[in-house]
Amino acid sequence: MTAPAPRPAPAAETAPTATTAPAETGGAPDGAGPEAGPPVLAVDLVTAPSLLEGLAELARGLESAGAGALTLSDGGLHPIHLAAHLAPLTEQIALLPRTDALYVEPFHLATQLMSLDHLSDGRAGWLLQAETDPAVPAAVGREVLGLEASAREAADVLGAVRAVWDSWAPDAVVRDTERGVYVDASRLQYADVEAETFAVRGPAITPRSPQGLLPVLVADTDRAAAGERVAGELADARALDVDVSVGARPERIAAQIAAAGPVGLVRLVGLDLEADPLGTVAQLVGALRGRGLIAEAPSHGSTLRTRLGLPAAPFQPDPARRADRARLSREEAA
Amino acid sequence: MTTAQLSSPTTGPAKHPLHPAHTPTGQLAFGVFFQGVNSSTIWRLPESGDQVAFESFETLARTAERGRFAAFFLGEGLRLREHRGVPFELDVAGRPDAQTLLAALAGVTEHIGLVATQNTTYNDPVDLARRLQTLDLLSGGRAGWNVVTTDNAWTGENFRRGGYLDHADRYVHAEAFVQVAEQYWRGAPIAHDGAHYSVRAQGELPRSAQGRPVLFQAGASPAGQDFAARTADVIFSPHGTLEAASEFRRAIVERTVAAGRDPGSVKILPGAEIILAATEAEAEEKVRWVRDLQIGPEQAIALLEQYWGRDLSAFDPDGPLPDVPPEVSESGVTRGAGFQFAKAEELTRSWREEAAAKGLSILEFARAKSGARRGEFTGSYDAVADRLAEFARMGAIDGLNITPWLVPSGIDDIVDHLVPRLQERGVYPAEYAGSTLRENLGLPPV
């Protein structure tokens, strides 16, 4: 990737200025910061109704077999809800719905994903997809977007979603019984996003989630439709797709990982659920972990950001977007 | 309170003849309504739990299952409520997305129905139908949808479509929306061209164990009642007295029959708050204590400021209502549906007169007017059980949708003390009737 201009290092070192546009916050070019270790191994499950039978058992089995994450790709059942369903039924494994950014309401999408982060105690991520199936826009009464437009829209939606995620300070719920104040409006901010095709006002209806900003990744499969700006600049990391439907030989996968450059997630696609999925994954995990090619099993309670080597996402207050600005101006007028 | 009159043995069918087409089942079903915002839930008590943590929802849902509750409901708001242009700070605010949360609850519960309040104005019908069907399949046929409408542009500022709907249009739109969702659930091809948008889609998921999610609807206006009678399986009503509930039953049965449906195919579950104690005297004391904690001096002033549209912080909460005119002609839309569209000048004048006539202070008046004022189902365990048995015998209601005043322990005493008494009286199930929400509400199959 060619960075157009030197950018400040993400989040931890440099607090963005108050005028930072929402779309610019949160991303880390190509995801791999200096602290990034080996990628997290993810198993992709397609949300076909047939998956429901034995789903919890499968997820727990994959967790025990050493998979670091599950991605839920759309096969009919809603991927975010399937991820949410698995959150209390699992303990360690990260949960990343692979779901569309374009033909949805950004406010709903942001709320659903941050709710998933609450439910999973910070194990949630978003595998951003830019839908190319014309049936999806038809279902919401919109025209299918061309590649250029879909890339622009994906970037706008990602910016809006992050602005909504970042609209509550972590300590906004104060529960001050003395003053009778439950939430402190000065610790909330509007999203105030004005994109080309939509606007979102905010703040979120949900308090800040454990990670604040969920890690956003783009799978190789979705790179073209999501566009280079989203996949290369705005996303936190890349998900390397490894097709295991053609066989799951560790040597081949190791070579793919070694050739891929910096990735956050190695995503096994096409795992045969009829055969011995847990055995296959356990064998791969053993072989790849032995070579230091994938991350160690996560320690209990670590967030997905931590596992991906991403710095913590501090609340970025913007005075111009303060939710209690109406009160401030009243005080000035008085 | 009208409790004495309600528990009177002379209150009976003769005084409240219900519709001849309707045969009461004599049975009650309970739902627990986790509203997640506003002043109904007391957050100031040390035993008040986290309003967002999954543990709070799980504890409440598991307790409800122990009490054979038919359903667990979540409320929804799509914009943080504001007060004079600033997010409202005094009440509980901030909650997870309803359906995302229910998908998680589906995995840790076995019997209870999972009902999400979801708006027809700011959702896309196929997207919402698919999410609801996902929940229905994840839960083995326990999903429900509380259909609500909104028409205010203020909420619309969070959405692509904005506040595009006229007030008069909202039920027209809602009905078309539900029709599209039903086509999706049937797996039928959808070709809908409405006033507001077009939809081309086809349902692709298998039928759930209950056919489709159970439809709840809350409209109390004539248009809302008509919509409910045509489309809903269950109606939330705001009617807590036996007389009002009976009137409402008659109205709904009439409309249901007129819509060509079996009168037993629409159940009525009024929203309720239940405050119980061992004796009547203790219960009365407890009601006062709950009200004091729900509405403090700050909330009382803020409530009036909603209607006066101006800073009233200089007024003494223990003194009379403000003798200054309001600064707005219509009250704000931001506190929630119950507060909308009142003409502020008329209302504030009538409130001043009412409070003066009754000798009420600002604080006392606010407590009497606030959202959590329903007191019909408060009293001793036995008295409330008797009263509810009478409601069931009359067929005035099919159950209650209970908002706990404390989370997550707010229904413990209902489950431990009221439910067994209702079971003894034969008006409440000892076991779940079936595995689906539809079965547990006694609804006919679809």
XYZ file of C-alpha atoms in Angstrom, chain A residues 15-22 25 189 191 316-322:
18
model
C -5.090 12.243 20.260
C -6.780 13.455 17.083
C -7.716 17.092 17.000
C -11.205 18.310 17.632
C -11.771 18.876 13.953
C -10.967 15.314 12.914
C -13.730 14.144 10.638
C -15.509 11.035 11.893
C -10.868 8.189 13.190
C -21.593 13.758 21.903
C -22.331 11.867 15.712
C -12.301 11.292 21.529
C -14.342 14.240 22.701
C -15.085 16.971 20.208
C -16.278 20.227 21.837
C -18.300 21.132 18.750
C -20.330 17.930 19.055
C -20.934 18.012 22.816
